[in-house]
Amino acid sequence: QLQLQESGPGLVKPSETLSLTCTVSGGSISSSSYYWGWIRQPPGKGLEWIGSIYYSGSTYYNPSLKSRVTISVDTSKNQFSLKLSSVTAADTAVYYCARRQDATGWFDPWGQGTLVTVSS
Amino acid sequence: DIQMTQSPSSLSASVGDRVTITCQASQDISNYLNWYQQKPGKAPKLLIYDASNLETGVPSRFSGSGSGTDFTFTISSLQPEDIATYYCQQYDNLTWTFGQGTKVEIK
């Protein structure tokens, strides 16, 4: 059974870079059938897609975040990562990683999520 | 960018009631519309994909319909375990957008 687990600092200072990693277990991140994505949810609010990556490194980003986002993949560790630069309090959210099958538009499964707070 | 308008933002219904949630896209998205259930403190769970297809293992009281710009999600008989927030999500032209969510409570 495929499982995803987010990890990274729970507290980031304003103007710094948020860095998270998603570790995939129970399956290979190098499968040609899947994309891997990041979605976030500010406390008490809705969901926002951040971006997605293919094992080859091909990426798609939310246009509203594109200038600050970098998603990368490490196939040797079966992991993919998110970097969000110049963070502000508005970036405080639960960050989820999830899988998307190629040629489809839905995310399944999801990681459990990790709360990142931006505060000095 | 395609915008998704989901309504209502919240609803209260009795056990056994039929519950309907709508989602409207700002432009034609064919059937590229999915529905998720999110319980407090948990990650979203896929229920319906491509507008009307029930994900494996999801109870048949959940259903979806629609195409183009107007979509509907229905719980045919509300159960206590269905208390959650429900989100629609579209995908088009390499972007993915969620609706604002509908919080479903028991009356």
Coordinates of N, CA and C in Angstrom, one line a residue:
Chain A
Q1 N 0.8 -1.2 0.0 CA 0.0 0.0 0.0 C 0.9 1.2 0.0
L2 N 0.7 2.1 -1.0 CA 1.5 3.3 -1.1 C 1.2 4.2 0.1
Q3 N 2.2 4.8 0.7 CA 2.1 5.8 1.7 C 3.1 6.9 1.5
L4 N 2.6 8.1 1.8 CA 3.4 9.3 1.7 C 3.5 10.0 3.1
Q5 N 4.7 10.5 3.4 CA 4.9 11.1 4.7 C 5.7 12.4 4.5
E6 N 5.1 13.5 5.0 CA 5.8 14.8 4.9 C 6.7 15.0 6.1
S7 N 7.8 15.7 5.9 CA 8.7 16.0 7.0 C 9.4 17.4 6.8
G8 N 9.8 18.0 7.9 CA 10.4 19.3 7.8 C 10.2 20.2 9.0
P9 N 10.8 21.3 9.0 CA 10.6 22.2 10.2 C 9.2 22.7 10.3
G10 N 8.7 22.8 11.5 CA 7.3 23.2 11.8 C 7.2 24.7 12.0
L11 N 8.4 25.4 12.1 CA 8.4 26.8 12.3 C 9.5 27.5 11.4
V12 N 9.1 28.5 10.6 CA 10.0 29.1 9.7 C 9.8 30.6 9.9
K13 N 10.9 31.4 9.9 CA 10.9 32.8 10.1 C 10.5 33.5 8.8
P14 N 9.8 34.7 8.9 CA 9.4 35.5 7.8 C 10.7 35.8 6.9
S15 N 10.5 35.8 5.6 CA 11.5 36.1 4.6 C 12.4 34.9 4.3
E16 N 12.4 33.9 5.1 CA 13.2 32.7 4.9 C 12.5 31.7 4.0
T17 N 13.2 30.6 3.7 CA 12.7 29.6 2.8 C 12.2 28.4 3.5
L18 N 11.0 28.0 3.2 CA 10.3 26.8 3.8 C 10.8 25.6 2.9
S19 N 11.2 24.6 3.6 CA 11.7 23.4 3.0 C 11.0 22.1 3.6
L20 N 10.3 21.4 2.7 CA 9.7 20.1 3.1 C 10.1 19.0 2.2
T21 N 10.0 17.8 2.8 CA 10.3 16.6 2.0 C 9.1 15.6 2.2
C22 N 8.8 14.9 1.1 CA 7.8 13.9 1.1 C 8.5 12.5 0.8
T23 N 8.4 11.6 1.7 CA 9.0 10.3 1.5 C 7.9 9.3 1.1
V24 N 8.1 8.6 0.0 CA 7.2 7.7 -0.6 C 7.6 6.3 -0.2
S25 N 6.7 5.5 0.4 CA 7.0 4.1 0.7 C 5.9 3.2 0.1
G26 N 6.2 2.0 -0.1 CA 5.3 1.0 -0.7 C 5.1 1.1 -2.2
G27 N 6.0 1.9 -2.8 CA 6.0 2.0 -4.3 C 7.1 2.9 -4.7
S28 N 7.4 2.9 -6.0 CA 8.5 3.6 -6.5 C 8.1 5.0 -7.1
I29 N 8.9 6.0 -6.7 CA 8.6 7.4 -7.2 C 9.0 7.5 -8.6
S30 N 9.8 6.5 -9.1 CA 10.2 6.5 -10.5 C 9.2 5.9 -11.5
S31 N 8.1 5.5 -11.0 CA 7.1 4.9 -11.9 C 6.7 5.9 -12.9
S32 N 6.6 5.4 -14.2 CA 6.3 6.3 -15.3 C 4.8 6.7 -15.3
S33 N 4.1 6.1 -14.4 CA 2.6 6.4 -14.4 C 2.2 7.5 -13.5
Y34 N 3.1 8.1 -12.7 CA 2.6 9.0 -11.7 C 3.3 10.3 -11.7
Y35 N 2.6 11.4 -11.2 CA 3.1 12.7 -10.8 C 3.0 12.8 -9.3
W36 N 3.8 13.7 -8.8 CA 3.8 13.8 -7.3 C 3.6 15.3 -7.0
G37 N 2.7 15.6 -6.1 CA 2.3 17.0 -5.9 C 2.3 17.5 -4.5
W38 N 2.3 18.8 -4.3 CA 2.1 19.5 -3.0 C 0.9 20.3 -3.1
I39 N 0.1 20.2 -2.0 CA -1.1 21.0 -1.8 C -1.1 21.6 -0.4
R40 N -1.6 22.8 -0.1 CA -1.5 23.3 1.2 C -2.9 23.8 1.6
Q41 N -3.1 24.0 2.9 CA -4.4 24.4 3.5 C -4.1 25.3 4.7
P42 N -4.3 26.6 4.6 CA -4.2 27.5 5.7 C -5.2 27.1 6.8
P43 N -4.9 27.4 8.1 CA -5.8 27.0 9.2 C -7.2 27.5 8.9
G44 N -8.2 26.6 9.0 CA -9.6 26.9 8.8 C -10.0 27.3 7.4
K45 N -9.1 27.2 6.4 CA -9.4 27.6 5.1 C -9.4 26.4 4.1
G46 N -9.5 26.7 2.8 CA -9.6 25.7 1.8 C -8.2 25.3 1.3
L47 N -8.3 24.4 0.2 CA -7.1 23.8 -0.3 C -6.5 24.6 -1.5
E48 N -5.2 24.6 -1.6 CA -4.5 25.3 -2.7 C -3.5 24.4 -3.3
W49 N -3.6 24.1 -4.6 CA -2.5 23.3 -5.3 C -1.3 24.2 -5.4
I50 N -0.1 23.6 -5.1 CA 1.1 24.4 -5.2 C 1.9 24.0 -6.4
G51 N 2.0 22.7 -6.7 CA 2.7 22.3 -7.9 C 2.9 20.8 -7.9
S52 N 3.4 20.3 -9.0 CA 3.6 18.8 -9.2 C 4.9 18.6 -10.0
I53 N 5.4 17.3 -9.8 CA 6.6 16.9 -10.5 C 6.6 15.5 -10.9
Y54 N 7.2 15.2 -12.1 CA 7.4 13.9 -12.6 C 8.7 13.4 -12.2
Y55 N 8.9 12.1 -12.2 CA 10.2 11.5 -11.7 C 11.4 12.0 -12.6
S56 N 11.1 12.4 -13.8 CA 12.2 12.9 -14.7 C 12.6 14.3 -14.3
G57 N 11.8 15.0 -13.5 CA 12.1 16.3 -13.0 C 11.2 17.4 -13.7
S58 N 10.3 17.0 -14.6 CA 9.4 17.9 -15.2 C 8.4 18.5 -14.2
T59 N 8.2 19.8 -14.1 CA 7.4 20.4 -13.1 C 6.3 21.3 -13.6
Y60 N 5.2 21.4 -12.8 CA 4.1 22.3 -13.1 C 3.8 23.1 -11.8
Y61 N 3.7 24.4 -11.9 CA 3.5 25.2 -10.6 C 2.2 26.0 -10.8
N62 N 1.7 26.3 -9.6 CA 0.5 27.2 -9.5 C 1.1 28.6 -9.9
P63 N 0.5 29.2 -10.9 CA 1.0 30.5 -11.4 C 1.1 31.6 -10.3
S64 N 0.2 31.5 -9.3 CA 0.3 32.5 -8.2 C 1.4 32.3 -7.3
L65 N 2.1 31.2 -7.3 CA 3.2 30.9 -6.4 C 4.5 30.6 -7.2
K66 N 4.4 30.6 -8.5 CA 5.5 30.1 -9.3 C 6.8 30.8 -9.1
S67 N 6.8 32.1 -8.8 CA 8.1 32.8 -8.6 C 8.8 32.4 -7.3
R68 N 8.1 31.8 -6.4 CA 8.7 31.4 -5.1 C 8.9 29.9 -4.9
V69 N 8.4 29.1 -5.8 CA 8.3 27.7 -5.6 C 9.4 26.9 -6.4
T70 N 10.0 25.9 -5.7 CA 10.8 24.9 -6.4 C 10.5 23.6 -5.9
I71 N 10.1 22.6 -6.8 CA 9.9 21.3 -6.4 C 10.9 20.4 -7.1
S72 N 11.5 19.5 -6.4 CA 12.5 18.6 -6.9 C 12.3 17.2 -6.5
V73 N 13.0 16.3 -7.2 CA 12.8 14.9 -6.9 C 14.2 14.2 -6.7
D74 N 14.2 13.3 -5.7 CA 15.4 12.5 -5.5 C 15.0 11.0 -5.6
T75 N 15.2 10.4 -6.8 CA 14.7 9.0 -7.0 C 15.5 8.0 -6.2
S76 N 16.7 8.3 -5.8 CA 17.6 7.4 -5.1 C 17.0 7.3 -3.6
K77 N 16.4 8.3 -3.2 CA 15.8 8.3 -1.8 C 14.3 8.1 -1.8
N78 N 13.7 8.0 -3.0 CA 12.2 7.9 -3.1 C 11.5 9.0 -2.5
Q79 N 12.1 10.2 -2.7 CA 11.5 11.4 -2.1 C 11.4 12.5 -3.1
F80 N 10.5 13.5 -2.8 CA 10.4 14.7 -3.5 C 10.2 15.8 -2.5
S81 N 10.7 17.0 -2.9 CA 10.8 18.1 -2.0 C 10.2 19.4 -2.5
L82 N 9.8 20.3 -1.5 CA 9.2 21.6 -1.8 C 10.1 22.6 -1.2
K83 N 10.4 23.7 -1.9 CA 11.0 24.9 -1.3 C 10.1 26.1 -1.7
L84 N 9.8 26.9 -0.7 CA 9.0 28.1 -0.9 C 9.8 29.2 -0.3
S85 N 10.2 30.2 -1.1 CA 11.1 31.2 -0.6 C 10.3 32.4 -0.2
S86 N 11.0 33.3 0.5 CA 10.4 34.6 1.0 C 9.1 34.5 1.6
V87 N 9.0 33.6 2.6 CA 7.7 33.3 3.2 C 7.2 34.4 4.1
T88 N 5.9 34.5 4.2 CA 5.2 35.4 5.1 C 4.2 34.7 5.9
A89 N 3.5 35.4 6.8 CA 2.5 34.7 7.7 C 1.4 34.0 6.8
A90 N 1.2 34.6 5.6 CA 0.2 34.0 4.7 C 0.5 32.6 4.2
D91 N 1.8 32.2 4.4 CA 2.2 30.9 4.0 C 2.0 29.9 5.1
T92 N 1.6 30.3 6.3 CA 1.3 29.4 7.4 C 0.1 28.4 6.9
A93 N 0.4 27.1 7.0 CA -0.6 26.2 6.5 C -0.2 24.8 6.8
V94 N -1.1 23.8 6.7 CA -0.8 22.4 6.6 C -0.4 22.1 5.2
Y95 N 0.7 21.5 5.0 CA 1.2 21.2 3.7 C 1.1 19.7 3.5
Y96 N 0.4 19.3 2.4 CA 0.2 17.9 2.1 C 1.0 17.5 0.8
C97 N 1.5 16.3 0.8 CA 2.0 15.8 -0.5 C 1.0 14.7 -0.9
A98 N 1.0 14.5 -2.2 CA 0.0 13.5 -2.8 C 0.5 13.0 -4.1
R99 N -0.1 11.9 -4.6 CA 0.2 11.3 -5.9 C -0.9 11.6 -6.9
R100 N -0.5 11.8 -8.1 CA -1.5 11.9 -9.2 C -1.1 11.0 -10.3
Q101 N -2.1 10.2 -10.8 CA -1.8 9.3 -11.9 C -1.7 10.1 -13.2
D102 N -0.7 9.8 -14.0 CA -0.6 10.5 -15.3 C -1.9 10.4 -16.1
A103 N -2.2 11.5 -16.8 CA -3.4 11.6 -17.6 C -4.7 11.6 -16.8
T104 N -4.5 11.8 -15.5 CA -5.7 12.0 -14.7 C -5.5 13.3 -13.9
G105 N -6.6 13.7 -13.2 CA -6.5 15.0 -12.5 C -6.8 14.9 -11.0
W106 N -6.9 13.7 -10.5 CA -7.1 13.7 -9.1 C -5.9 13.2 -8.3
F107 N -5.9 13.6 -7.0 CA -4.8 13.3 -6.1 C -5.2 12.2 -5.1
D108 N -4.5 11.1 -5.2 CA -4.8 9.9 -4.3 C -3.6 8.9 -4.4
P109 N -3.1 8.6 -3.2 CA -3.4 9.0 -1.9 C -2.7 10.3 -1.5
W110 N -3.0 10.7 -0.3 CA -2.3 11.9 0.3 C -1.5 11.5 1.5
G111 N -0.5 12.4 1.9 CA 0.1 12.2 3.1 C -0.7 12.8 4.2
Q112 N -0.3 12.6 5.5 CA -1.1 13.1 6.6 C -1.1 14.6 6.8
G113 N -0.1 15.2 6.2 CA 0.0 16.7 6.3 C 1.0 17.1 7.4
T114 N 1.6 18.2 7.2 CA 2.4 18.8 8.3 C 2.2 20.3 8.4
L115 N 2.0 20.8 9.6 CA 1.8 22.2 9.8 C 3.1 23.0 9.8
V116 N 3.1 24.0 9.0 CA 4.3 24.9 9.0 C 3.8 26.3 9.4
T117 N 4.3 26.8 10.4 CA 4.0 28.2 10.9 C 5.1 29.1 10.6
V118 N 4.7 30.3 10.0 CA 5.7 31.3 9.7 C 5.6 32.4 10.8
S119 N 6.6 32.5 11.6 CA 6.6 33.5 12.7 C 8.0 33.7 13.1
S120 N 8.2 34.9 13.6 CA 9.5 35.3 14.1 C 9.7 34.9 15.6
Chain B
D1 N -7.3 32.0 -15.4 CA -7.4 30.9 -14.5 C -8.9 30.5 -14.3
I2 N -9.1 29.2 -14.2 CA -10.5 28.7 -13.9 C -10.8 28.9 -12.4
Q3 N -11.9 29.5 -12.2 CA -12.4 29.6 -10.8 C -13.5 28.6 -10.5
M4 N -13.6 28.1 -9.3 CA -14.6 27.2 -8.9 C -15.4 27.8 -7.8
T5 N -16.8 27.8 -8.0 CA -17.7 28.4 -7.0 C -18.5 27.2 -6.4
Q6 N -18.3 26.9 -5.2 CA -19.0 25.8 -4.5 C -20.0 26.3 -3.5
S7 N -21.1 25.7 -3.5 CA -22.2 26.1 -2.6 C -23.1 25.0 -2.1
P8 N -23.6 25.1 -0.9 CA -23.4 26.2 0.0 C -22.1 26.0 0.7
S9 N -21.7 27.0 1.5 CA -20.5 26.9 2.3 C -20.7 26.0 3.5
S10 N -21.9 25.9 4.0 CA -22.2 24.9 5.0 C -23.6 24.6 5.0
L11 N -23.9 23.4 5.6 CA -25.3 23.0 5.6 C -25.5 22.1 6.8
S12 N -26.7 22.0 7.3 CA -27.1 21.2 8.4 C -28.3 20.3 8.0
A13 N -28.2 19.0 8.2 CA -29.2 18.1 7.7 C -29.4 17.0 8.7
S14 N -30.5 16.3 8.7 CA -30.8 15.2 9.6 C -30.2 13.9 9.0
V15 N -30.0 12.9 9.9 CA -29.6 11.6 9.4 C -30.7 11.0 8.5
G16 N -30.3 10.5 7.4 CA -31.2 10.0 6.4 C -31.6 11.0 5.3
D17 N -31.3 12.2 5.5 CA -31.6 13.2 4.5 C -30.8 13.1 3.3
R18 N -31.3 13.6 2.2 CA -30.5 13.7 0.9 C -29.8 15.1 0.9
V19 N -28.5 15.1 0.7 CA -27.7 16.3 0.7 C -27.1 16.5 -0.7
T20 N -27.2 17.8 -1.1 CA -26.7 18.1 -2.4 C -25.8 19.3 -2.3
I21 N -24.6 19.2 -3.0 CA -23.7 20.3 -3.0 C -23.4 20.6 -4.5
T22 N -23.3 21.9 -4.8 CA -23.0 22.2 -6.2 C -21.6 22.9 -6.4
C23 N -21.1 22.7 -7.6 CA -19.8 23.4 -7.9 C -19.9 23.9 -9.3
Q24 N -19.6 25.2 -9.5 CA -19.7 25.8 -10.8 C -18.3 26.3 -11.3
A25 N -17.9 25.9 -12.5 CA -16.6 26.3 -13.0 C -16.8 27.6 -13.8
S26 N -15.8 28.4 -13.9 CA -15.9 29.7 -14.6 C -15.8 29.5 -16.1
Q27 N -15.4 28.3 -16.6 CA -15.5 28.0 -18.0 C -15.6 26.5 -18.1
D28 N -15.8 26.0 -19.3 CA -16.1 24.6 -19.6 C -14.9 23.8 -19.2
I29 N -15.1 22.8 -18.3 CA -14.0 21.9 -17.9 C -14.4 20.4 -18.3
S30 N -15.3 20.3 -19.2 CA -15.7 18.9 -19.6 C -16.2 18.1 -18.3
N31 N -15.6 17.0 -18.1 CA -15.9 16.2 -16.9 C -14.7 16.2 -15.9
Y32 N -13.8 17.1 -16.0 CA -12.6 17.1 -15.2 C -12.8 17.7 -13.8
L33 N -13.7 17.0 -13.1 CA -14.1 17.5 -11.8 C -14.1 16.3 -10.8
N34 N -13.5 16.6 -9.6 CA -13.4 15.5 -8.6 C -13.9 16.0 -7.3
W35 N -14.3 15.1 -6.4 CA -14.9 15.4 -5.1 C -14.1 14.7 -4.0
Y36 N -13.8 15.5 -2.9 CA -13.1 14.9 -1.8 C -13.8 15.2 -0.5
Q37 N -13.6 14.3 0.4 CA -14.1 14.4 1.8 C -13.0 14.7 2.7
Q38 N -13.1 15.7 3.6 CA -12.0 15.9 4.6 C -12.7 16.0 6.0
K39 N -12.2 15.1 6.8 CA -12.6 15.1 8.2 C -11.6 15.9 9.0
P40 N -12.0 16.4 10.2 CA -11.2 17.3 10.9 C -9.8 16.7 11.3
G41 N -8.7 17.4 11.0 CA -7.4 16.9 11.3 C -6.9 15.8 10.4
K42 N -7.6 15.5 9.3 CA -7.2 14.5 8.4 C -7.0 15.1 7.0
A43 N -6.3 14.3 6.2 CA -6.1 14.7 4.8 C -7.4 14.4 4.0
P44 N -7.5 15.1 2.9 CA -8.7 14.9 2.0 C -8.6 13.5 1.5
K45 N -9.8 12.9 1.2 CA -10.0 11.6 0.7 C -10.8 11.7 -0.6
L46 N -10.3 11.1 -1.7 CA -11.0 11.1 -2.9 C -12.3 10.2 -2.9
L47 N -13.4 10.8 -3.3 CA -14.6 10.1 -3.3 C -15.1 9.8 -4.8
I48 N -15.1 10.9 -5.6 CA -15.6 10.9 -6.9 C -14.6 11.4 -7.9
Y49 N -14.3 10.8 -9.0 CA -13.4 11.3 -10.0 C -14.1 11.4 -11.3
D50 N -13.6 12.3 -12.1 CA -14.2 12.6 -13.4 C -15.7 12.8 -13.4
A51 N -16.1 13.6 -12.4 CA -17.5 14.0 -12.3 C -18.5 13.0 -11.7
S52 N -18.3 11.7 -12.1 CA -19.4 10.8 -11.7 C -18.9 9.4 -11.4
N53 N -17.6 9.2 -11.3 CA -17.1 7.8 -11.1 C -16.7 7.7 -9.6
L54 N -17.3 6.6 -9.0 CA -17.1 6.4 -7.6 C -15.8 5.7 -7.3
E55 N -15.0 6.3 -6.5 CA -13.7 5.6 -6.1 C -14.0 4.3 -5.5
T56 N -13.1 3.3 -5.7 CA -13.2 2.0 -5.1 C -13.3 2.1 -3.6
G57 N -14.3 1.4 -3.0 CA -14.4 1.3 -1.6 C -15.3 2.4 -1.0
V58 N -15.7 3.4 -1.8 CA -16.5 4.5 -1.3 C -18.0 4.0 -1.4
P59 N -18.7 4.3 -0.3 CA -20.1 3.8 -0.2 C -21.0 4.4 -1.4
S60 N -21.9 3.6 -1.8 CA -22.7 4.0 -3.0 C -23.7 5.1 -2.7
R61 N -23.9 5.6 -1.5 CA -24.7 6.7 -1.2 C -24.1 8.0 -1.7
F62 N -22.8 8.0 -2.0 CA -22.2 9.1 -2.6 C -22.3 9.1 -4.1
S63 N -22.6 10.2 -4.7 CA -22.6 10.2 -6.2 C -22.3 11.6 -6.7
G64 N -21.9 11.7 -8.0 CA -21.7 12.9 -8.6 C -22.2 12.9 -10.0
S65 N -22.5 14.2 -10.5 CA -23.0 14.3 -11.9 C -22.6 15.7 -12.4
G66 N -22.8 15.8 -13.7 CA -22.6 17.1 -14.3 C -21.5 17.0 -15.4
S67 N -21.4 18.1 -16.2 CA -20.3 18.3 -17.2 C -20.4 19.7 -17.6
G68 N -19.3 20.1 -18.2 CA -19.2 21.5 -18.7 C -18.8 22.4 -17.6
T69 N -19.8 23.2 -17.1 CA -19.6 24.1 -16.0 C -20.3 23.8 -14.7
D70 N -21.3 23.0 -14.7 CA -22.1 22.8 -13.6 C -22.1 21.3 -13.1
F71 N -21.8 21.1 -11.8 CA -21.6 19.8 -11.2 C -22.4 19.7 -9.9
T72 N -22.8 18.5 -9.6 CA -23.5 18.2 -8.4 C -22.9 17.0 -7.7
F73 N -22.8 17.1 -6.3 CA -22.4 16.0 -5.5 C -23.6 15.7 -4.6
T74 N -23.9 14.4 -4.4 CA -25.1 14.1 -3.6 C -24.7 12.9 -2.6
I75 N -25.2 13.1 -1.4 CA -25.2 12.0 -0.4 C -26.7 11.6 -0.3
S76 N -27.0 10.4 -0.7 CA -28.4 10.0 -0.9 C -29.1 9.9 0.5
S77 N -28.4 9.5 1.5 CA -28.9 9.3 2.8 C -27.8 9.6 3.8
L78 N -27.8 10.8 4.4 CA -26.8 11.2 5.2 C -26.6 10.3 6.5
Q79 N -25.4 10.0 6.7 CA -25.0 9.1 7.9 C -24.1 9.9 8.8
P80 N -24.1 9.6 10.1 CA -23.3 10.3 11.1 C -21.8 10.4 10.7
E81 N -21.3 9.4 10.1 CA -19.9 9.3 9.7 C -19.6 10.2 8.5
D82 N -20.6 10.8 7.9 CA -20.4 11.7 6.7 C -20.1 13.1 7.1
I83 N -20.1 13.4 8.4 CA -19.8 14.7 8.9 C -18.4 15.1 8.5
A84 N -18.2 16.1 7.7 CA -16.9 16.4 7.1 C -17.1 17.7 6.3
T85 N -16.0 18.1 5.7 CA -16.0 19.2 4.7 C -15.7 18.6 3.4
Y86 N -16.5 19.0 2.4 CA -16.4 18.4 1.0 C -15.9 19.4 0.1
Y87 N -15.0 19.0 -0.8 CA -14.4 19.9 -1.8 C -14.5 19.4 -3.2
C88 N -14.8 20.3 -4.1 CA -14.7 19.9 -5.5 C -13.3 20.4 -6.0
Q89 N -12.8 19.8 -7.0 CA -11.5 20.1 -7.6 C -11.5 19.9 -9.1
Q90 N -11.0 20.9 -9.8 CA -11.0 20.8 -11.3 C -9.5 20.7 -11.7
Y91 N -9.4 20.2 -12.9 CA -8.1 20.2 -13.5 C -8.2 20.5 -15.0
D92 N -7.4 21.5 -15.4 CA -7.5 21.9 -16.8 C -6.2 22.7 -17.2
N93 N -5.7 22.4 -18.3 CA -4.5 23.1 -18.8 C -3.4 23.2 -17.8
L94 N -3.1 22.1 -17.2 CA -2.0 21.9 -16.2 C -2.1 22.8 -15.0
T95 N -3.4 23.1 -14.6 CA -3.6 23.7 -13.3 C -4.7 23.0 -12.6
W96 N -4.6 23.0 -11.3 CA -5.6 22.3 -10.4 C -6.2 23.3 -9.4
T97 N -7.5 23.4 -9.3 CA -8.1 24.4 -8.4 C -9.2 23.7 -7.6
F98 N -9.3 24.1 -6.4 CA -10.3 23.5 -5.5 C -11.4 24.5 -5.2
G99 N -12.6 24.0 -5.0 CA -13.7 24.9 -4.5 C -13.4 25.3 -3.0
Q100 N -14.3 26.1 -2.5 CA -14.1 26.7 -1.2 C -14.5 25.8 -0.1
G101 N -15.2 24.7 -0.4 CA -15.5 23.7 0.6 C -17.0 23.9 1.1
T102 N -17.6 22.8 1.5 CA -18.9 22.8 2.1 C -18.8 21.9 3.4
K103 N -19.1 22.6 4.5 CA -19.1 21.9 5.8 C -20.4 21.3 6.0
V104 N -20.5 20.0 6.2 CA -21.8 19.2 6.4 C -21.9 18.8 7.9
E105 N -23.0 19.3 8.5 CA -23.2 19.0 9.9 C -24.5 18.2 10.1
I106 N -24.7 17.6 11.2 CA -25.9 16.9 11.5 C -26.8 17.8 12.3
K107 N -28.1 17.9 11.9 CA -29.1 18.7 12.6 C -29.5 18.1 13.9

